[in-house]
mmCIF file of C-alpha atoms and ligand atoms in Angstrom:
data_model
loop_
_atom_site.group_PDB
_atom_site.id
_atom_site.type_symbol
_atom_site.label_atom_id
_atom_site.label_comp_id
_atom_site.label_asym_id
_atom_site.label_seq_id
_atom_site.Cartn_x
_atom_site.Cartn_y
_atom_site.Cartn_z
ATOM 1 C CA UNK Q 1 9.247 61.853 135.423
ATOM 2 C CA UNK Q 2 11.993 63.714 137.168
ATOM 3 C CA UNK Q 3 12.950 67.278 136.336
ATOM 4 C CA UNK Q 4 16.073 66.273 134.452
ATOM 5 C CA UNK Q 5 14.148 64.052 132.030
ATOM 6 C CA UNK Q 6 11.556 66.785 131.538
ATOM 7 C CA UNK Q 7 14.339 69.158 130.659
ATOM 8 C CA UNK Q 8 15.698 66.754 128.029
ATOM 9 C CA UNK Q 9 12.239 66.325 126.437
ATOM 10 C CA UNK Q 10 11.620 70.055 126.398
ATOM 11 C CA UNK Q 11 14.827 70.509 124.547
ATOM 12 C CA UNK Q 12 13.112 69.490 121.304
ATOM 13 C CA UNK Q 13 13.769 70.693 117.798
ATOM 14 C CA UNK Q 14 11.482 73.724 118.225
ATOM 15 C CA UNK Q 15 13.540 75.150 121.045
ATOM 16 C CA UNK Q 16 16.939 73.803 119.954
ATOM 17 C CA UNK Q 17 18.247 77.299 119.510
ATOM 18 C CA UNK Q 18 17.770 78.273 123.128
ATOM 19 C CA UNK Q 19 19.067 74.940 124.408
ATOM 20 C CA UNK Q 20 22.166 75.354 122.284
ATOM 21 C CA UNK Q 21 22.815 78.800 123.625
ATOM 22 C CA UNK Q 22 22.286 77.510 127.170
ATOM 23 C CA UNK Q 23 24.903 74.860 126.455
ATOM 24 C CA UNK Q 24 27.425 77.370 125.240
ATOM 25 C CA UNK Q 25 26.722 79.526 128.290
ATOM 26 C CA UNK Q 26 27.568 76.647 130.569
ATOM 27 C CA UNK Q 27 30.779 76.009 128.608
ATOM 28 C CA UNK Q 28 31.684 79.630 129.100
ATOM 29 C CA UNK Q 29 30.924 79.367 132.790
ATOM 30 C CA UNK Q 30 33.311 76.445 133.232
ATOM 31 C CA UNK Q 31 35.975 78.226 131.142
ATOM 32 C CA UNK Q 32 35.624 81.353 133.208
ATOM 33 C CA UNK Q 33 36.612 79.338 136.269
ATOM 34 C CA UNK Q 34 40.082 79.203 134.715
ATOM 35 C CA UNK Q 35 40.116 82.786 133.463
ATOM 36 C CA UNK Q 36 41.678 85.192 135.885
ATOM 37 C CA UNK Q 37 40.179 88.583 135.283
ATOM 38 C CA UNK Q 38 42.540 91.518 135.390
ATOM 39 C CA UNK Q 39 41.301 94.397 137.527
ATOM 40 C CA UNK Q 40 41.893 97.958 136.415
ATOM 41 C CA UNK Q 41 41.607 101.038 138.633
ATOM 42 C CA UNK Q 42 42.771 104.633 138.223
ATOM 43 C CA UNK Q 43 46.165 105.055 139.925
ATOM 44 C CA UNK Q 44 46.430 108.829 139.792
ATOM 45 C CA UNK Q 45 46.942 111.823 137.546
ATOM 46 C CA UNK Q 46 50.135 112.960 135.870
ATOM 47 C CA UNK Q 47 50.961 116.694 135.992
ATOM 48 C CA UNK Q 48 49.293 117.157 132.571
ATOM 49 C CA UNK Q 49 46.055 115.638 133.865
ATOM 50 C CA UNK Q 50 46.406 112.270 132.116
ATOM 51 C CA UNK Q 51 45.300 109.351 134.236
ATOM 52 C CA UNK Q 52 47.652 106.463 134.915
ATOM 53 C CA UNK Q 53 46.006 103.115 135.612
ATOM 54 C CA UNK Q 54 46.843 100.244 137.895
ATOM 55 C CA UNK Q 55 46.267 96.653 136.761
ATOM 56 C CA UNK Q 56 46.119 93.647 139.064
ATOM 57 C CA UNK Q 57 46.986 90.232 137.665
ATOM 58 C CA UNK Q 58 46.415 87.103 139.733
ATOM 59 C CA UNK Q 59 46.823 83.390 139.226
ATOM 60 C CA UNK Q 60 44.915 80.459 140.718
ATOM 61 C CA UNK Q 61 47.490 79.948 143.512
ATOM 62 C CA UNK Q 62 46.874 83.407 144.945
ATOM 63 C CA UNK Q 63 49.924 85.193 143.581
ATOM 64 C CA UNK Q 64 49.236 88.783 142.608
ATOM 65 C CA UNK Q 65 51.176 91.336 140.571
ATOM 66 C CA UNK Q 66 50.197 94.991 140.298
ATOM 67 C CA UNK Q 67 51.523 97.031 137.387
ATOM 68 C CA UNK Q 68 50.895 100.637 136.427
ATOM 69 C CA UNK Q 69 51.206 101.875 132.862
ATOM 70 C CA UNK Q 70 53.249 104.773 134.294
ATOM 71 C CA UNK Q 71 56.754 103.506 133.575
ATOM 72 C CA UNK Q 72 55.415 99.950 133.194
ATOM 73 C CA UNK Q 73 56.130 99.834 136.913
ATOM 74 C CA UNK Q 74 55.540 96.809 139.147
ATOM 75 C CA UNK Q 75 54.015 98.303 142.300
ATOM 76 C CA UNK Q 76 53.529 94.987 144.094
ATOM 77 C CA UNK Q 77 54.426 91.342 143.546
ATOM 78 C CA UNK Q 78 53.427 88.743 146.101
ATOM 79 C CA UNK Q 79 55.244 85.481 146.711
ATOM 80 C CA UNK Q 80 54.564 82.616 149.144
ATOM 81 C CA UNK Q 81 56.645 82.049 152.255
ATOM 82 C CA UNK Q 82 57.221 78.577 153.697
ATOM 83 C CA UNK Q 83 53.774 78.722 155.381
ATOM 84 C CA UNK Q 84 52.087 79.593 152.094
ATOM 85 C CA UNK Q 85 51.589 83.251 153.033
ATOM 86 C CA UNK Q 86 51.715 85.601 150.044
ATOM 87 C CA UNK Q 87 53.361 88.977 150.744
ATOM 88 C CA UNK Q 88 54.717 91.767 148.591
ATOM 89 C CA UNK Q 89 58.457 91.217 148.062
ATOM 90 C CA UNK Q 90 59.319 94.440 146.198
ATOM 91 C CA UNK Q 91 60.149 98.019 147.094
ATOM 92 C CA UNK Q 92 57.379 100.248 145.808
ATOM 93 C CA UNK Q 93 55.188 103.271 146.557
ATOM 94 C CA UNK Q 94 51.533 103.353 147.613
ATOM 95 C CA UNK Q 95 50.448 105.969 145.107
ATOM 96 C CA UNK Q 96 51.355 107.571 141.793
ATOM 97 C CA UNK Q 97 52.357 110.747 143.617
ATOM 98 C CA UNK Q 98 55.074 108.735 145.388
ATOM 99 C CA UNK Q 99 56.590 107.788 142.035
ATOM 100 C CA UNK Q 100 56.207 111.327 140.682
ATOM 101 C CA UNK Q 101 58.219 112.713 143.600
ATOM 102 C CA UNK Q 102 61.116 110.684 142.202
ATOM 103 C CA UNK Q 103 62.171 107.137 143.008
ATOM 104 C CA UNK Q 104 65.353 105.277 142.011
ATOM 105 C CA UNK Q 105 63.575 103.214 139.317
ATOM 106 C CA UNK Q 106 61.462 101.133 141.765
ATOM 107 C CA UNK Q 107 59.871 98.305 139.724
ATOM 108 C CA UNK Q 108 60.203 100.250 136.481
ATOM 109 C CA UNK Q 109 60.857 99.368 132.876
ATOM 110 C CA UNK Q 110 64.171 100.901 131.934
ATOM 111 C CA UNK Q 111 65.141 102.103 128.447
ATOM 112 C CA UNK Q 112 66.002 103.001 125.780
ATOM 113 C CA UNK Q 113 69.410 102.063 127.167
ATOM 114 C CA UNK Q 114 69.487 100.490 130.634
ATOM 115 C CA UNK Q 115 72.704 101.130 132.613
ATOM 116 C CA UNK Q 116 75.429 103.679 131.841
ATOM 117 C CA UNK Q 117 76.803 105.224 128.665
ATOM 118 C CA UNK Q 118 80.114 107.020 129.258
ATOM 119 C CA UNK Q 119 79.891 110.801 129.247
ATOM 120 C CA UNK Q 120 76.471 110.552 127.546
ATOM 121 C CA UNK Q 121 78.038 110.132 124.116
ATOM 122 C CA UNK Q 122 78.316 107.433 121.491
ATOM 123 C CA UNK Q 123 79.028 107.213 117.788
ATOM 124 C CA UNK Q 124 76.930 105.146 115.427
ATOM 125 C CA UNK Q 125 77.564 104.870 111.685
ATOM 126 C CA UNK Q 126 80.025 107.745 111.946
ATOM 127 C CA UNK Q 127 77.641 110.151 113.667
ATOM 128 C CA UNK Q 128 78.057 111.260 117.280
ATOM 129 C CA UNK Q 129 74.984 111.320 119.529
ATOM 130 C CA UNK Q 130 74.689 113.260 122.805
ATOM 131 C CA UNK Q 131 72.551 112.113 125.697
ATOM 132 C CA UNK Q 132 71.656 113.772 128.979
ATOM 133 C CA UNK Q 133 74.410 113.335 131.584
ATOM 134 C CA UNK Q 134 72.013 112.395 134.361
ATOM 135 C CA UNK Q 135 74.426 110.375 136.522
ATOM 136 C CA UNK Q 136 77.497 112.464 137.210
ATOM 137 C CA UNK Q 137 79.115 112.841 133.808
ATOM 138 C CA UNK Q 138 77.438 109.706 132.445
ATOM 139 C CA UNK Q 139 74.060 108.845 130.969
ATOM 140 C CA UNK Q 140 72.004 106.395 133.026
ATOM 141 C CA UNK Q 141 68.866 104.344 132.305
ATOM 142 C CA UNK Q 142 67.595 106.174 129.234
ATOM 143 C CA UNK Q 143 68.007 109.762 130.334
ATOM 144 C CA UNK Q 144 66.045 112.438 132.161
ATOM 145 C CA UNK Q 145 62.731 111.045 131.029
ATOM 146 C CA UNK Q 146 63.443 107.402 130.306
ATOM 147 C CA UNK Q 147 60.883 104.668 129.731
ATOM 148 C CA UNK Q 148 60.359 104.535 133.516
ATOM 149 C CA UNK Q 149 58.707 107.967 133.408
ATOM 150 C CA UNK Q 150 56.448 107.695 130.365
ATOM 151 C CA UNK Q 151 52.881 106.504 130.059
ATOM 152 C CA UNK Q 152 52.610 103.212 128.192
ATOM 153 C CA UNK Q 153 49.490 102.022 126.346
ATOM 154 C CA UNK Q 154 48.225 99.025 128.278
ATOM 155 C CA UNK Q 155 46.206 96.082 126.959
ATOM 156 C CA UNK Q 156 45.102 93.579 129.596
ATOM 157 C CA UNK Q 157 44.691 89.987 128.384
ATOM 158 C CA UNK Q 158 42.656 87.844 130.788
ATOM 159 C CA UNK Q 159 43.381 84.145 131.049
ATOM 160 C CA UNK Q 160 44.685 81.348 133.193
ATOM 161 C CA UNK Q 161 48.026 83.080 132.770
ATOM 162 C CA UNK Q 162 46.952 86.748 132.658
ATOM 163 C CA UNK Q 163 49.034 89.230 130.691
ATOM 164 C CA UNK Q 164 49.519 92.951 130.515
ATOM 165 C CA UNK Q 165 50.797 94.160 127.162
ATOM 166 C CA UNK Q 166 52.476 97.558 127.211
ATOM 167 C CA UNK Q 167 53.357 99.579 124.143
ATOM 168 C CA UNK Q 168 55.363 102.754 123.811
ATOM 169 C CA UNK Q 169 56.637 104.621 120.788
ATOM 170 C CA UNK Q 170 59.837 106.507 121.489
ATOM 171 C CA UNK Q 171 60.204 109.289 118.937
ATOM 172 C CA UNK Q 172 63.278 109.711 116.741
ATOM 173 C CA UNK Q 173 65.651 111.893 118.767
ATOM 174 C CA UNK Q 174 63.879 111.367 122.102
ATOM 175 C CA UNK Q 175 66.453 111.711 124.891
ATOM 176 C CA UNK Q 176 69.061 112.070 122.132
ATOM 177 C CA UNK Q 177 68.706 108.557 120.689
ATOM 178 C CA UNK Q 178 68.352 108.101 116.939
ATOM 179 C CA UNK Q 179 65.403 106.277 115.376
ATOM 180 C CA UNK Q 180 61.732 105.942 116.157
ATOM 181 C CA UNK Q 181 61.588 102.918 118.434
ATOM 182 C CA UNK Q 182 58.394 100.871 118.766
ATOM 183 C CA UNK Q 183 58.582 99.000 122.063
ATOM 184 C CA UNK Q 184 56.364 96.230 123.366
ATOM 185 C CA UNK Q 185 56.691 94.653 126.781
ATOM 186 C CA UNK Q 186 54.408 91.824 127.886
ATOM 187 C CA UNK Q 187 54.166 90.824 131.540
ATOM 188 C CA UNK Q 188 52.705 87.307 132.028
ATOM 189 C CA UNK Q 189 51.810 85.930 135.429
ATOM 190 C CA UNK Q 190 52.303 82.197 134.971
ATOM 191 C CA UNK Q 191 50.673 79.227 136.697
ATOM 192 C CA UNK Q 192 53.967 78.218 138.328
ATOM 193 C CA UNK Q 193 54.218 81.520 140.266
ATOM 194 C CA UNK Q 194 56.607 83.148 137.863
ATOM 195 C CA UNK Q 195 56.438 86.518 136.209
ATOM 196 C CA UNK Q 196 57.627 86.420 132.612
ATOM 197 C CA UNK Q 197 58.668 89.623 130.875
ATOM 198 C CA UNK Q 198 58.938 89.613 127.090
ATOM 199 C CA UNK Q 199 60.572 92.638 125.476
ATOM 200 C CA UNK Q 200 60.392 93.530 121.790
ATOM 201 C CA UNK Q 201 61.476 96.568 119.812
ATOM 202 C CA UNK Q 202 61.843 97.688 116.217
ATOM 203 C CA UNK Q 203 63.330 100.860 114.816
ATOM 204 C CA UNK Q 204 63.282 102.924 111.624
ATOM 205 C CA UNK Q 205 66.968 104.000 111.938
ATOM 206 C CA UNK Q 206 69.989 102.307 113.484
ATOM 207 C CA UNK Q 207 69.944 102.870 117.253
ATOM 208 C CA UNK Q 208 71.085 101.258 120.518
ATOM 209 C CA UNK Q 209 68.702 99.316 122.774
ATOM 210 C CA UNK Q 210 69.096 97.694 126.188
ATOM 211 C CA UNK Q 211 65.802 97.138 127.992
ATOM 212 C CA UNK Q 212 65.391 95.817 131.505
ATOM 213 C CA UNK Q 213 63.234 95.899 134.611
ATOM 214 C CA UNK Q 214 64.530 97.557 137.768
ATOM 215 C CA UNK Q 215 62.527 95.861 140.531
ATOM 216 C CA UNK Q 216 64.116 95.902 143.982
ATOM 217 C CA UNK Q 217 63.398 92.645 145.804
ATOM 218 C CA UNK Q 218 63.327 91.956 149.513
ATOM 219 C CA UNK Q 219 62.245 88.359 149.974
ATOM 220 C CA UNK Q 220 61.606 88.785 153.711
ATOM 221 C CA UNK Q 221 58.407 90.596 152.717
ATOM 222 C CA UNK Q 222 59.405 93.354 155.158
ATOM 223 C CA UNK Q 223 60.832 96.466 153.512
ATOM 224 C CA UNK Q 224 62.360 97.520 156.842
ATOM 225 C CA UNK Q 225 64.871 94.688 156.727
ATOM 226 C CA UNK Q 226 68.254 94.623 155.041
ATOM 227 C CA UNK Q 227 68.855 92.117 152.251
ATOM 228 C CA UNK Q 228 72.336 91.117 153.483
ATOM 229 C CA UNK Q 229 71.323 87.630 154.672
ATOM 230 C CA UNK Q 230 69.753 86.675 151.346
ATOM 231 C CA UNK Q 231 71.760 83.850 149.766
ATOM 232 C CA UNK Q 232 72.721 84.423 146.152
ATOM 233 C CA UNK Q 233 73.958 82.138 143.391
ATOM 234 C CA UNK Q 234 74.962 83.609 140.011
ATOM 235 C CA UNK Q 235 75.863 81.415 137.038
ATOM 236 C CA UNK Q 236 78.511 83.884 135.985
ATOM 237 C CA UNK Q 237 82.243 83.288 135.863
ATOM 238 C CA UNK Q 238 83.152 86.850 134.838
ATOM 239 C CA UNK Q 239 82.088 90.367 135.605
ATOM 240 C CA UNK Q 240 82.594 93.796 134.076
ATOM 241 C CA UNK Q 241 85.109 95.835 136.140
ATOM 242 C CA UNK Q 242 84.398 99.570 136.214
ATOM 243 C CA UNK Q 243 86.144 102.850 136.994
ATOM 244 C CA UNK Q 244 85.156 105.178 139.820
ATOM 245 C CA UNK Q 245 82.205 106.521 137.768
ATOM 246 C CA UNK Q 246 80.992 102.937 137.199
ATOM 247 C CA UNK Q 247 81.957 102.912 133.522
ATOM 248 C CA UNK Q 248 83.508 99.635 132.260
ATOM 249 C CA UNK Q 249 87.263 99.534 131.843
ATOM 250 C CA UNK Q 250 86.615 97.408 128.744
ATOM 251 C CA UNK Q 251 88.021 94.215 130.227
ATOM 252 C CA UNK Q 252 86.150 91.236 131.634
ATOM 253 C CA UNK Q 253 87.481 89.871 134.909
ATOM 254 C CA UNK Q 254 87.221 86.314 136.274
ATOM 255 C CA UNK Q 255 85.190 86.236 139.512
ATOM 256 C CA UNK Q 256 87.277 83.387 140.953
ATOM 257 C CA UNK Q 257 88.963 84.413 144.194
ATOM 258 C CA UNK Q 258 87.087 87.749 144.444
ATOM 259 C CA UNK Q 259 83.995 88.936 146.393
ATOM 260 C CA UNK Q 260 82.230 88.717 143.007
ATOM 261 C CA UNK Q 261 82.270 84.933 142.946
ATOM 262 C CA UNK Q 262 78.683 83.738 143.436
ATOM 263 C CA UNK Q 263 79.134 80.591 141.328
ATOM 264 C CA UNK Q 264 78.695 78.894 144.695
ATOM 265 C CA UNK Q 265 76.089 80.288 147.095
ATOM 266 C CA UNK Q 266 77.071 83.182 149.362
ATOM 267 C CA UNK Q 267 75.136 85.565 151.547
ATOM 268 C CA UNK Q 268 74.936 88.957 149.859
ATOM 269 C CA UNK Q 269 76.419 90.584 152.959
ATOM 270 C CA UNK Q 270 79.328 88.196 153.402
ATOM 271 C CA UNK Q 271 81.869 90.160 151.327
ATOM 272 C CA UNK Q 272 79.932 93.321 150.488
ATOM 273 C CA UNK Q 273 82.186 95.518 152.629
ATOM 274 C CA UNK Q 274 85.504 94.085 151.389
ATOM 275 C CA UNK Q 275 86.620 97.541 150.318
ATOM 276 C CA UNK Q 276 90.193 96.375 149.853
ATOM 277 C CA UNK Q 277 88.738 95.100 146.600
ATOM 278 C CA UNK Q 278 88.714 98.277 144.516
ATOM 279 C CA UNK Q 279 85.587 97.166 142.644
ATOM 280 C CA UNK Q 280 83.605 96.849 145.880
ATOM 281 C CA UNK Q 281 84.900 100.304 146.786
ATOM 282 C CA UNK Q 282 83.812 101.838 143.487
ATOM 283 C CA UNK Q 283 80.384 100.196 143.668
ATOM 284 C CA UNK Q 284 79.901 101.079 147.362
ATOM 285 C CA UNK Q 285 79.048 97.379 147.529
ATOM 286 C CA UNK Q 286 77.702 95.467 144.548
ATOM 287 C CA UNK Q 287 76.643 97.562 141.571
ATOM 288 C CA UNK Q 288 78.181 95.614 138.721
ATOM 289 C CA UNK Q 289 77.386 93.634 135.640
ATOM 290 C CA UNK Q 290 78.033 89.883 135.732
ATOM 291 C CA UNK Q 291 78.560 87.986 132.473
ATOM 292 C CA UNK Q 292 76.981 84.549 132.317
ATOM 293 C CA UNK Q 293 79.162 81.484 131.911
ATOM 294 C CA UNK Q 294 76.639 80.232 129.355
ATOM 295 C CA UNK Q 295 76.666 82.923 126.693
ATOM 296 C CA UNK Q 296 73.805 81.401 124.658
ATOM 297 C CA UNK Q 297 70.693 83.462 124.004
ATOM 298 C CA UNK Q 298 68.246 80.687 124.934
ATOM 299 C CA UNK Q 299 66.258 81.021 128.181
ATOM 300 C CA UNK Q 300 68.675 79.824 130.869
ATOM 301 C CA UNK Q 301 68.729 79.665 134.639
ATOM 302 C CA UNK Q 302 71.151 82.386 135.716
ATOM 303 C CA UNK Q 303 70.480 83.324 139.321
ATOM 304 C CA UNK Q 304 68.763 82.207 142.480
ATOM 305 C CA UNK Q 305 68.193 84.018 145.748
ATOM 306 C CA UNK Q 306 67.046 82.293 148.947
ATOM 307 C CA UNK Q 307 65.918 83.977 152.147
ATOM 308 C CA UNK Q 308 65.947 81.539 155.068
ATOM 309 C CA UNK Q 309 63.574 83.219 157.564
ATOM 310 C CA UNK Q 310 60.696 83.311 155.077
ATOM 311 C CA UNK Q 311 61.861 80.286 153.081
ATOM 312 C CA UNK Q 312 61.302 82.249 149.880
ATOM 313 C CA UNK Q 313 63.287 81.347 146.793
ATOM 314 C CA UNK Q 314 63.514 83.454 143.653
ATOM 315 C CA UNK Q 315 65.003 82.056 140.467
ATOM 316 C CA UNK Q 316 65.913 84.181 137.471
ATOM 317 C CA UNK Q 317 65.933 82.909 133.900
ATOM 318 C CA UNK Q 318 66.849 85.037 130.926
ATOM 319 C CA UNK Q 319 67.858 85.093 127.279
ATOM 320 C CA UNK Q 320 70.177 88.056 128.017
ATOM 321 C CA UNK Q 321 73.982 87.693 128.244
ATOM 322 C CA UNK Q 322 74.465 89.549 131.557
ATOM 323 C CA UNK Q 323 72.908 90.890 134.751
ATOM 324 C CA UNK Q 324 73.415 94.040 136.830
ATOM 325 C CA UNK Q 325 73.360 93.044 140.486
ATOM 326 C CA UNK Q 326 72.778 96.162 142.580
ATOM 327 C CA UNK Q 327 72.402 96.063 146.346
ATOM 328 C CA UNK Q 328 70.586 99.319 147.033
ATOM 329 C CA UNK Q 329 73.789 101.125 148.023
ATOM 330 C CA UNK Q 330 72.289 104.502 147.132
ATOM 331 C CA UNK Q 331 69.129 103.998 149.180
ATOM 332 C CA UNK Q 332 69.380 106.372 152.136
ATOM 333 C CA UNK Q 333 65.862 106.538 153.586
ATOM 334 C CA UNK Q 334 64.942 109.688 151.702
ATOM 335 C CA UNK Q 335 62.417 107.953 149.444
ATOM 336 C CA UNK Q 336 59.249 106.857 151.195
ATOM 337 C CA UNK Q 337 57.927 103.486 150.136
ATOM 338 C CA UNK Q 338 54.762 101.479 150.791
ATOM 339 C CA UNK Q 339 53.161 101.893 154.180
ATOM 340 C CA UNK Q 340 55.292 104.979 154.838
ATOM 341 C CA UNK Q 341 58.438 102.873 155.199
ATOM 342 C CA UNK Q 342 61.568 104.791 154.112
ATOM 343 C CA UNK Q 343 63.692 102.876 151.604
ATOM 344 C CA UNK Q 344 66.875 102.514 153.633
ATOM 345 C CA UNK Q 345 70.426 101.441 152.722
ATOM 346 C CA UNK Q 346 70.508 97.928 151.293
ATOM 347 C CA UNK Q 347 66.861 97.051 151.950
ATOM 348 C CA UNK Q 348 66.387 95.900 148.357
ATOM 349 C CA UNK Q 349 68.468 94.273 145.649
ATOM 350 C CA UNK Q 350 68.034 94.365 141.870
ATOM 351 C CA UNK Q 351 68.868 91.691 139.325
ATOM 352 C CA UNK Q 352 68.581 93.613 136.058
ATOM 353 C CA UNK Q 353 69.003 91.266 133.103
ATOM 354 C CA UNK Q 354 70.661 93.102 130.231
ATOM 355 C CA UNK Q 355 73.600 93.705 127.915
ATOM 356 C CA UNK Q 356 76.829 95.111 129.330
ATOM 357 C CA UNK Q 357 76.996 98.783 130.337
ATOM 358 C CA UNK Q 358 78.439 101.276 127.854
ATOM 359 C CA UNK Q 359 78.336 98.730 125.017
ATOM 360 C CA UNK Q 360 77.844 101.514 122.419
ATOM 361 C CA UNK Q 361 81.394 102.694 123.252
ATOM 362 C CA UNK Q 362 82.988 99.292 123.803
ATOM 363 C CA UNK Q 363 83.900 97.550 120.550
ATOM 364 C CA UNK Q 364 84.832 94.324 122.387
ATOM 365 C CA UNK Q 365 81.384 93.947 124.008
ATOM 366 C CA UNK Q 366 78.466 92.208 122.273
ATOM 367 C CA UNK Q 367 76.597 94.749 120.188
ATOM 368 C CA UNK Q 368 73.455 96.565 121.325
ATOM 369 C CA UNK Q 369 72.829 98.130 117.913
ATOM 370 C CA UNK Q 370 69.370 97.576 116.446
ATOM 371 C CA UNK Q 371 68.878 98.210 112.738
ATOM 372 C CA UNK Q 372 65.724 98.722 110.687
ATOM 373 C CA UNK Q 373 64.228 95.382 109.704
ATOM 374 C CA UNK Q 374 65.588 93.645 112.830
ATOM 375 C CA UNK Q 375 63.574 92.827 115.958
ATOM 376 C CA UNK Q 376 65.058 93.222 119.407
ATOM 377 C CA UNK Q 377 63.609 90.370 121.453
ATOM 378 C CA UNK Q 378 64.472 89.188 124.959
ATOM 379 C CA UNK Q 379 62.744 87.297 127.771
ATOM 380 C CA UNK Q 380 63.312 87.258 131.512
ATOM 381 C CA UNK Q 381 61.466 85.177 134.121
ATOM 382 C CA UNK Q 382 61.390 85.723 137.898
ATOM 383 C CA UNK Q 383 60.077 82.535 139.512
ATOM 384 C CA UNK Q 384 58.983 82.274 143.146
ATOM 385 C CA UNK Q 385 58.644 79.284 145.459
ATOM 386 C CA UNK Q 386 59.511 78.401 149.039
ATOM 387 C CA UNK Q 387 61.364 75.667 150.852
HETATM 388 C C1 GLA O 401 71.302 101.116 138.728
HETATM 389 C C2 GLA O 401 72.670 101.583 138.838
HETATM 390 C C3 GLA O 401 72.934 102.054 140.208
HETATM 391 C C4 GLA O 401 71.913 103.071 140.622
HETATM 392 C C5 GLA O 401 70.541 102.488 140.475
HETATM 393 C C6 GLA O 401 69.486 103.494 140.761
HETATM 394 O O1 GLA O 401 71.043 99.832 138.837
HETATM 395 O O2 GLA O 401 73.624 100.635 138.441
HETATM 396 O O3 GLA O 401 74.199 102.620 140.266
HETATM 397 O O4 GLA O 401 72.032 104.216 139.829
HETATM 398 O O5 GLA O 401 70.340 102.020 139.186
HETATM 399 O O6 GLA O 401 69.712 104.196 141.925
#
């Protein structure tokens, strides 16, 4: 009798219980092969002594995303080059103290209102609200202490497609905005090497909401390099022209025949210094909101960026109507990023999916008002491959 047969005989009625539990253990073992465990480590302490954590999500291909619950910030995201090498393709800091010194929204969740609101004022249901003027005379990215600077409650969800759920309650009146806003953001690292971000919010009073993520990408994997040779396509036939303080004029302008036309692929750097175009001058390069040709709120392919030396391709899908494309024109080397590398001029670009800037003051723009009983819900996917 061989050992296997003996095992079967021993598994009689009397010991069924233990055999059954053995069986379920082995099922668990094979399941756990597919379950990617999320690692959690302490990332550092905030000035009040609270600890911020760092979570690492990975998928079976070897892609890895690190997220801290401080600001819901992506501190690393790896993507494969044409030789299958995974490298971080974002601008980020090594430690929490780097972020606390002040960074221009590296990897962060931005809210309650991403982008600018003119002069930090808007009127809703006949009442005027005042926000911090933290960008010249305008309000930018949720105020002095926006969602990028708060501690979110994190819930890791292990799985083949691991998730990090982040929750934050923004009090009524916080940063001047009306209504208690319950926000939930779920990051999912998917099997196809994409990072999905699902945003949800509800309120107890009418308010304005425009949530986004402010990751700076550099697909070379080398934060020393400029992003000017990256090749960009944007499925957007219009953009939002702005004044010298980057507040919309209220019109939408066709991109055709301007340096803003990325409906066919162009290198980012090709027309970025065409300062005879007043919009390029105002933006100091690209720092504008493009409006998608397809205005539907289904998940749609809206942008792709290819970097030839690494072969990396990033595709962006979103349910949002627009995207702020910003080319790191304010980066000047004063912020120190990972590995001690200063974040220099145009070494990262952002593709912030969102509603148009200053919508609360622009009656012709799609509304960003959220009312009690409604759910704000958007999804954006950044997908990585190489060719
Ligand atoms: C945004 C703005 C830019 C700049 C960066 C942060 O995307 O549009 O003008 O303020 O954030 O530096």
